[in-house]
CSV table of C-alpha atoms and ligand atoms in Angstrom, one decimal:
chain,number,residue,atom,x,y,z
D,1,UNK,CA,50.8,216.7,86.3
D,2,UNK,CA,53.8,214.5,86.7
D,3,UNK,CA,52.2,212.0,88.4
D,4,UNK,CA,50.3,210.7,85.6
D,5,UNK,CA,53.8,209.6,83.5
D,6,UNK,CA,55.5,208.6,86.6
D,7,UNK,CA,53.3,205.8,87.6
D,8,UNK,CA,53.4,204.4,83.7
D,9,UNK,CA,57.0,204.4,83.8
D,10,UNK,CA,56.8,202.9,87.0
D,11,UNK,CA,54.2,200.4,86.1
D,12,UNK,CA,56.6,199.0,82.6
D,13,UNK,CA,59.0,198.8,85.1
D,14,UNK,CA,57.8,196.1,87.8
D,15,UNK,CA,56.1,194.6,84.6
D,16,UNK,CA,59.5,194.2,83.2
D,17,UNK,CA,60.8,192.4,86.3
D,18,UNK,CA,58.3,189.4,85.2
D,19,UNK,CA,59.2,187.3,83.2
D,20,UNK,CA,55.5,186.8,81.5
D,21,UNK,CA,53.5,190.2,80.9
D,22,UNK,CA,50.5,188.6,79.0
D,23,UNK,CA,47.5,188.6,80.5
D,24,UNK,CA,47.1,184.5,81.0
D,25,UNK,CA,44.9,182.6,79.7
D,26,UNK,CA,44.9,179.5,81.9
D,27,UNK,CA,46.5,178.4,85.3
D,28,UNK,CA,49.6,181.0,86.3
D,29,UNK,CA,51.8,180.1,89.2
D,30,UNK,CA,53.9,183.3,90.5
D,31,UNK,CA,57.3,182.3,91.4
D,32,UNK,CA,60.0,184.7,93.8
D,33,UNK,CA,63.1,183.6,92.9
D,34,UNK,CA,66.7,184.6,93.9
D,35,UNK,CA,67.9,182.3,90.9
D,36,UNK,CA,68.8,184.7,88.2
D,37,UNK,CA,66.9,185.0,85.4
D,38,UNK,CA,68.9,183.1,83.0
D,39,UNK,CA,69.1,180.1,85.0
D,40,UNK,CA,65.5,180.0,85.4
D,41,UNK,CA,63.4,181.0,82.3
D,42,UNK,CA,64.5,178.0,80.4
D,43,UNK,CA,63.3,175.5,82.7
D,44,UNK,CA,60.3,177.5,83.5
D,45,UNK,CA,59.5,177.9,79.5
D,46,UNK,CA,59.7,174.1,79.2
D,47,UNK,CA,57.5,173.5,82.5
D,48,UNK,CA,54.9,176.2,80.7
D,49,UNK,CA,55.1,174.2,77.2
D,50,UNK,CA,54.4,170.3,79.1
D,51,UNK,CA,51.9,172.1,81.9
D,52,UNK,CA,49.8,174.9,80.2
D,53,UNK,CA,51.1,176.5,83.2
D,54,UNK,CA,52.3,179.7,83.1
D,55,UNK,CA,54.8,180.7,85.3
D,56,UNK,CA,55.6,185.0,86.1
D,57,UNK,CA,58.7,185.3,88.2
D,58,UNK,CA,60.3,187.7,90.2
D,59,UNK,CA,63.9,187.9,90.7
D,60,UNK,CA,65.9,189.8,93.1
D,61,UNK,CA,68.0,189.1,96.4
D,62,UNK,CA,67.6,186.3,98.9
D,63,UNK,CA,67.2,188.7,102.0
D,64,UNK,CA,64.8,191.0,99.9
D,65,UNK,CA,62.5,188.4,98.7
D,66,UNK,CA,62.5,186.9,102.4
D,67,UNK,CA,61.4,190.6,103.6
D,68,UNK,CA,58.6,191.0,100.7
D,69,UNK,CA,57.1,187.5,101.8
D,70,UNK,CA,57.2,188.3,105.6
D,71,UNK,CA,55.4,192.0,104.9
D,72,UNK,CA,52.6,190.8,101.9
D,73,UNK,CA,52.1,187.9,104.8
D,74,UNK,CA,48.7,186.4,103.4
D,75,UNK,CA,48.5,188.9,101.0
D,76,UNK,CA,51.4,187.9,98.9
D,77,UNK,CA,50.6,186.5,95.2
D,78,UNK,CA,54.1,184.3,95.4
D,79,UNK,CA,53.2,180.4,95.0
D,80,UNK,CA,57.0,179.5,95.3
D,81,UNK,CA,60.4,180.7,96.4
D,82,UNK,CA,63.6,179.7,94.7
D,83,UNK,CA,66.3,180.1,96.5
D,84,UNK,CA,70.0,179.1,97.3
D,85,UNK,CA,71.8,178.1,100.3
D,86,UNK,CA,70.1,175.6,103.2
D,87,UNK,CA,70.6,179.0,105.3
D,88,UNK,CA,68.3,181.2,103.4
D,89,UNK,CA,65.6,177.7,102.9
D,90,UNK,CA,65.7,177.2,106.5
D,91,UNK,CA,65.3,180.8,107.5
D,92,UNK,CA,62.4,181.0,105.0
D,93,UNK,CA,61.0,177.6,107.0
D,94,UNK,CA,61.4,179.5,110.3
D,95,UNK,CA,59.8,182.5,109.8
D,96,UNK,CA,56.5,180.5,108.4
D,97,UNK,CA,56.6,181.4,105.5
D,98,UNK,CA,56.7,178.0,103.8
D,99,UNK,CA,53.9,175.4,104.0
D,100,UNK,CA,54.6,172.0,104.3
D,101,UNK,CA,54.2,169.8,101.5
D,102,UNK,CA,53.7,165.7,101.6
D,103,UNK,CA,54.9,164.3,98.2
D,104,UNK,CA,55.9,161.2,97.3
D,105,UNK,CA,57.7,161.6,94.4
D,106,UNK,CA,59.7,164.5,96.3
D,107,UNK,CA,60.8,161.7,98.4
D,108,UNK,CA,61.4,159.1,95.8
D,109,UNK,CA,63.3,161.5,93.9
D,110,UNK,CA,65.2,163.8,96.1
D,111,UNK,CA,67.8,162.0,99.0
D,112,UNK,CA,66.6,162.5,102.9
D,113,UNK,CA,69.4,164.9,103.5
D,114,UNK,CA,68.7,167.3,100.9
D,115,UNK,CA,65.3,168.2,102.2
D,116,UNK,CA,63.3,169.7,105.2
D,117,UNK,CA,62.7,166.9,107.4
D,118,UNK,CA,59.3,168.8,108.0
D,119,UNK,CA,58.8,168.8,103.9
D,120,UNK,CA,58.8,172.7,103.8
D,121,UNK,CA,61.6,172.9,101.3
D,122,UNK,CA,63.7,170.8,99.0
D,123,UNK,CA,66.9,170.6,97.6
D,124,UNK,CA,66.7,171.3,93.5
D,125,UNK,CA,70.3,171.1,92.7
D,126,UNK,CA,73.8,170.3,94.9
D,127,UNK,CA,76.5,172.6,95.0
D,128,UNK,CA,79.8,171.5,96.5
D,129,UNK,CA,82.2,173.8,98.1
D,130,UNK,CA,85.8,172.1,97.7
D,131,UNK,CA,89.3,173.4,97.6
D,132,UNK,CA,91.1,174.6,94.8
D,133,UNK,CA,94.3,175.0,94.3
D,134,UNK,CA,97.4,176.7,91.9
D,135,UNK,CA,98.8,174.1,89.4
D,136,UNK,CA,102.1,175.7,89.2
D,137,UNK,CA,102.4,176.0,93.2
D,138,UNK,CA,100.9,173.1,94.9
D,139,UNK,CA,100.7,169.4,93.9
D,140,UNK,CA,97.9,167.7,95.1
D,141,UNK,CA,99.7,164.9,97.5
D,142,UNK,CA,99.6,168.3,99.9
D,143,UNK,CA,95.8,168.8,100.0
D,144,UNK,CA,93.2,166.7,101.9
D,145,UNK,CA,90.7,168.7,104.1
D,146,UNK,CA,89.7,172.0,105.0
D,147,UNK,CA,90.8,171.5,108.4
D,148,UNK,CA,94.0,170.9,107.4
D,149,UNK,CA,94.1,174.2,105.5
D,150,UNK,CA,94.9,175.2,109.1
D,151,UNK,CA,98.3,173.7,109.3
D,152,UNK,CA,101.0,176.4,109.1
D,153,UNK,CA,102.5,175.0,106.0
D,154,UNK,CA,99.8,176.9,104.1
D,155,UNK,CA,101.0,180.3,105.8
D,156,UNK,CA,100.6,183.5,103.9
D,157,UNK,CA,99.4,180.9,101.2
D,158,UNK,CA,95.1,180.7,101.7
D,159,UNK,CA,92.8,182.9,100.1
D,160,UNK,CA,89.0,182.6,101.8
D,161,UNK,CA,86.0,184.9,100.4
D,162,UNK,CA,84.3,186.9,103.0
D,163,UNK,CA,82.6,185.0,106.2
D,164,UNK,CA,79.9,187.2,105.2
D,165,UNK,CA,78.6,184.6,103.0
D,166,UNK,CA,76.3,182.5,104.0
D,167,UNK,CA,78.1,179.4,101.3
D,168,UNK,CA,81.2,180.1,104.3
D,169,UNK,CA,78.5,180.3,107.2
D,170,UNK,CA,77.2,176.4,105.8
D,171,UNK,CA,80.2,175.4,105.5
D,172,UNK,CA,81.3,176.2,109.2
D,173,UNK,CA,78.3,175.2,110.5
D,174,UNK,CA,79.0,172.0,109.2
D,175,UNK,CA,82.4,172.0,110.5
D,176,UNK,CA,80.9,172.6,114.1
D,177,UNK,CA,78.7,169.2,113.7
D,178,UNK,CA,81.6,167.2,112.4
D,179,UNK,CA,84.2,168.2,114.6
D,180,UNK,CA,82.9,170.0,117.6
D,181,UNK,CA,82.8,173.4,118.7
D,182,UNK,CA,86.4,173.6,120.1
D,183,UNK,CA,88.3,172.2,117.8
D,184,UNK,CA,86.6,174.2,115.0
D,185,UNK,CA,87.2,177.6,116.3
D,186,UNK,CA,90.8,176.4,116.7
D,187,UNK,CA,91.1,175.6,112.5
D,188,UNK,CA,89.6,178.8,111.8
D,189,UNK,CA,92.4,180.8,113.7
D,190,UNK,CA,94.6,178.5,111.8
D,191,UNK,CA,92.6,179.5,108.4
D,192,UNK,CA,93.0,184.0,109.6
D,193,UNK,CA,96.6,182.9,110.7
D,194,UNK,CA,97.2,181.8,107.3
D,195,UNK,CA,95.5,184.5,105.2
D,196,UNK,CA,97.6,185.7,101.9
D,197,UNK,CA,95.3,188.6,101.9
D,198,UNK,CA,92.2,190.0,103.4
D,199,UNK,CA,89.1,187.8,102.0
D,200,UNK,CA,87.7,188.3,99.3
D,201,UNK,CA,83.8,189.3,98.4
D,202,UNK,CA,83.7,186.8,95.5
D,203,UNK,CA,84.8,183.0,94.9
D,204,UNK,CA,85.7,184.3,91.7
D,205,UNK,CA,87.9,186.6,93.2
D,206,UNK,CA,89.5,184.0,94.8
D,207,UNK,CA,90.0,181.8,92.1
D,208,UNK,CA,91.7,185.0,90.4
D,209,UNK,CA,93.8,185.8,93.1
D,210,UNK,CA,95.3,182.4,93.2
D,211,UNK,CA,95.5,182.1,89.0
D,212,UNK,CA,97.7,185.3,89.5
D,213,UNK,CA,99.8,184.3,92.2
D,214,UNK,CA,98.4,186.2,95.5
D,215,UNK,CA,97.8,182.7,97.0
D,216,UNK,CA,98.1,179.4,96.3
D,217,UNK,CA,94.7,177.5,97.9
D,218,UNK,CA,91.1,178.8,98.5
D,219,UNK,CA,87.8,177.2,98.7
D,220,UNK,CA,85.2,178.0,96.6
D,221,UNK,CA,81.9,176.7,95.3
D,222,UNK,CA,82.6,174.1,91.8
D,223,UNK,CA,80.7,176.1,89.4
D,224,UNK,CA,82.9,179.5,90.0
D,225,UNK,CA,86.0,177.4,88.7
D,226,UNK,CA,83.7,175.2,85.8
D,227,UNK,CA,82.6,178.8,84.3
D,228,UNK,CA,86.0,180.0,84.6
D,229,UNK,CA,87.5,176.9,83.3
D,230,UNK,CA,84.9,176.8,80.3
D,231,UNK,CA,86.2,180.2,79.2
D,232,UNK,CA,89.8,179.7,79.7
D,233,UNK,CA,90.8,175.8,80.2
D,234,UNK,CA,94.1,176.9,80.6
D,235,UNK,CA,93.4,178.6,83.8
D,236,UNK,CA,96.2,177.3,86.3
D,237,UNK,CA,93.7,176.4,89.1
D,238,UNK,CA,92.5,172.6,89.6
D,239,UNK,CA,89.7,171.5,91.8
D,240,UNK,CA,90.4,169.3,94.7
D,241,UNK,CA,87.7,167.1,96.4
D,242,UNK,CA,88.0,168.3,100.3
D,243,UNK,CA,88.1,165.5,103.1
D,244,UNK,CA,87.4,162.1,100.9
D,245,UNK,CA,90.0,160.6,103.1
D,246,UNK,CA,91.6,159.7,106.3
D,247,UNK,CA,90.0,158.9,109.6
D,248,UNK,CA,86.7,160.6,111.0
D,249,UNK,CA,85.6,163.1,110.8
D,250,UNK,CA,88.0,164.3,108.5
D,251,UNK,CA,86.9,161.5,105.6
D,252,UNK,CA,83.2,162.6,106.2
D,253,UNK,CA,83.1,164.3,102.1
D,254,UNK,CA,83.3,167.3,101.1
D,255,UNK,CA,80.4,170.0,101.9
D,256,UNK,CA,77.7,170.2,99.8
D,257,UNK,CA,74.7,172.7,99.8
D,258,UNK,CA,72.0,173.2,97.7
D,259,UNK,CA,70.0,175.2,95.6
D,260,UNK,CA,65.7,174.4,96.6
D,261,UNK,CA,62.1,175.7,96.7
D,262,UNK,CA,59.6,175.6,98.8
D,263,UNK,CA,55.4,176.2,98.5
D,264,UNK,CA,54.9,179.7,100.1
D,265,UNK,CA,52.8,179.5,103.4
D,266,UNK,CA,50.0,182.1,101.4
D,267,UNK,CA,50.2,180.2,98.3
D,268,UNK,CA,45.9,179.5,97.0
D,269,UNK,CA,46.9,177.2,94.8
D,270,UNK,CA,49.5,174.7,96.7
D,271,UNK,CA,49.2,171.7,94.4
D,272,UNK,CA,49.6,173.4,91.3
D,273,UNK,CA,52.7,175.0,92.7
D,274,UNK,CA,54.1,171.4,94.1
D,275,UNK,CA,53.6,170.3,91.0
D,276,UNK,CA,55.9,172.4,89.4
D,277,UNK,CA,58.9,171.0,92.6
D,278,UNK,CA,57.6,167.9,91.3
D,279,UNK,CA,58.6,168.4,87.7
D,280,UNK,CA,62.0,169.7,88.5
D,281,UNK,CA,62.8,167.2,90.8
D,282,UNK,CA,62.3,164.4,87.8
D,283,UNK,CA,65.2,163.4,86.0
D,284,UNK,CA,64.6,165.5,82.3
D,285,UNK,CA,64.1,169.0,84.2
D,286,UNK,CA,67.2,167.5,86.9
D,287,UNK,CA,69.7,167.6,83.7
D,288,UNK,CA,68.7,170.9,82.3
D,289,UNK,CA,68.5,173.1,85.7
D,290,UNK,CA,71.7,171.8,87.5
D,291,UNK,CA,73.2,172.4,83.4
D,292,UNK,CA,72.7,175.7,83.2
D,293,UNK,CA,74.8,176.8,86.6
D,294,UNK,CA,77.0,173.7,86.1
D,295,UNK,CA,75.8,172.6,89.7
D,296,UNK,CA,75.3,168.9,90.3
D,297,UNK,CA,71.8,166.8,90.1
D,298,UNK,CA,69.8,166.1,93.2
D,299,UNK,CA,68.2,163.4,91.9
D,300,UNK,CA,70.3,160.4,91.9
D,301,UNK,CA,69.2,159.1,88.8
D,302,UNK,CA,70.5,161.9,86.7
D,303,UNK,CA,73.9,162.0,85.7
D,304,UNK,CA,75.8,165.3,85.9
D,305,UNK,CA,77.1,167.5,82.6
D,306,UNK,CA,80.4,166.4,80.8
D,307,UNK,CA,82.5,169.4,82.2
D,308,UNK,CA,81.5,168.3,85.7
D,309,UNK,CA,82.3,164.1,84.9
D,310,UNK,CA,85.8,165.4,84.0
D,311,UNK,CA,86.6,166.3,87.7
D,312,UNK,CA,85.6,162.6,88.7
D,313,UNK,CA,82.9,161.6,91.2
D,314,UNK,CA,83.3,162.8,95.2
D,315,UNK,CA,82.0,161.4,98.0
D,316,UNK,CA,79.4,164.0,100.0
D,317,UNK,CA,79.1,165.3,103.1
D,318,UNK,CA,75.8,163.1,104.2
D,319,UNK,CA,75.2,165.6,106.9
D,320,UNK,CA,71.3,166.8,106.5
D,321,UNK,CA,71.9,169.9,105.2
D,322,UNK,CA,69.4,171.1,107.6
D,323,UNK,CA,71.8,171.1,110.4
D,324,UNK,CA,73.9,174.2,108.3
D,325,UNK,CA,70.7,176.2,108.7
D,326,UNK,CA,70.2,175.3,112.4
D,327,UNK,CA,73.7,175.5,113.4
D,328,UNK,CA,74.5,178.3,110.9
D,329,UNK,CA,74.1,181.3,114.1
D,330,UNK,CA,76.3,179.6,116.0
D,331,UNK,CA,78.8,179.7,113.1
D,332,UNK,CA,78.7,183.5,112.6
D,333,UNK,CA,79.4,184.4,116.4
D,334,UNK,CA,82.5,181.8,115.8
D,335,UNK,CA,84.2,182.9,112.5
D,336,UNK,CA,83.8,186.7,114.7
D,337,UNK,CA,85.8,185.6,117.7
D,338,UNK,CA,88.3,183.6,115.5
D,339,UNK,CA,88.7,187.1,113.7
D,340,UNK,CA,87.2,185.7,110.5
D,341,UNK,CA,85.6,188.7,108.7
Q,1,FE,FE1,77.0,181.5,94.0
């Protein structure tokens, strides 16, 4: 007798985890997404109101909506996964479940090292993860690269989040290409060596601890410290652009990842849904969607929000950020010996 009730309630519920419940009335694409919500219905609405296109989304984990695609196989009604981190878009890539897509304008708009050399995914927005720092601790003449975070002047002075992360695994793994396996298990003993505290599960976290005093450097994804900043400028943390100088590889730019999508390998109706990486890789769509999570345009014609321009412009890691996702395994066995956990 229950059953009955159960399945409606049920029912509203994954309805409510769309974002469109009508039933549509012209072309619908059906988008997995481990964007939240809010930093996606906007630029979908505005996709909907210059396509026709409808777009019903489904927003939960990156691991999760990896597992859904892998077990719906053909089966599954996603046209496109949004994602974060070159880790999760290569994995994605790897397991098939991405279909390659030649586009042009992908590759007029978005630079060679922010996308799949085999056109699975693309990069939708950059991310950089640079150092910051306490204002009332540590001048900036002290700072230059995360290697040198390793030095034992910063003892009992460096906050890390979690090498659970995949932003910390990317970052590593990019470490290991610029400088070499050896030398980059050495700087993260130097990084555990000169933990304040145990890491953190959060950048936020770490920006805290270092606004209150537990620490006086971290490193942390940009748009952790521009929200902060935006609610309370007088936050005593500063942003510092990691490795802009010096001699190589320590003046390669500091690490940037991205945010991307990729056309799902079951996808019916592929050029409908590269349409829509099309339309956010143009310049309009580029200003609204790296807005909203104060990340940084991929396309290089776009210039990035006001808060961001404050903080000046930084020279990038040109690394294909590819080579995060292929060397990212090798990074997690690394940070384990070097007791990073
Ligand atoms: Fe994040």
């Amino acid at each position: 007798m229950m059953l009955r009730p159960l399945l409606i309630i049920s029912l509203l519920f994954s309805l409510a985890a769309c974002g469109r419940n009508e039933t549509p009335a012209g072309p619908q694409l059906v988008v997995y997404s481990s964007r939240i919500e809010q930093l996606i219905k906007p630029i979908f609405d505005q996709f909907s109101a210059d396509t026709g296109v409808q777009i019903r989304y489904v927003t939960d984990s990156a691991g999760p909506l990896l597992a859904r695609l892998r077990a719906e196989g053909q089966n599954s009604p996603a046209d496109v996964l949004v994602t974060v981190d070159v880790g999760n878009l290569w994995q994605a890539a790897e397991l098939g479940l991405l279909a390659e897509q030649g586009s042009p304008l992908l590759e007029k708009n978005i630079p060679v090292s922010l996308r799949d050399p085999q056109s699975r995914w693309v990069g939708l927005s950059i991310r950089a993860r640079s150092i910051v720092y306490s204002t009332e601790r540590v001048a900036p003449a002290e700072l230059s690269s995360y290697e040198q975070l390793a030095d034992a002047s910063w003892s009992g002075r460096l906050c890390l989040r979690t090498a659970k992360k995949v932003y910390n695994q990317s970052l590593v793994a990019t470490m290991i290409s610029a400088n070499g396996a050896e030398r980059t298990e050495q700087v993260l003993r130097g990084w555990v060596d000169n933990l304040a505290v145990p890491p953190f599960s959060s950048d936020n976290k770490v920006i805290e601890a270092i606004a209150a005093g537990q620490c006086d450097v971290g490193i942390v994804n940009t748009y952790y410290l521009a929200r902060m900043k935006a609610d309370n400028p007088a936050l005593p943390v500063a942003l510092f652009w990691a490795n802009q100088q010096g001699d190589e590889p320590l003046n390669r730019g500091v690490h940037v990842n991205i945010s991307g999508a990729g056309v799902t390998a079951a996808s019916k109706q592929p050029a409908l849904a590269r349409q829509l990486l099309e339309w956010l890789s143009e310049a309009d769509a580029q200003q609204a969607f790296a807005q909203l999570n104060q990340e940084f345009p991929v396309n290089p014609d776009t210039p990035p929000s006001t808060l961001l321009k404050h903080w000046g412009p930084f020279k990038a890691d040109q690394l294909p950020v590819v080579e995060a996702g292929r060397l990212q395994a090798e990074a997690i066995r690394m940070m384990d010996r070097a007791g990073y956990r």
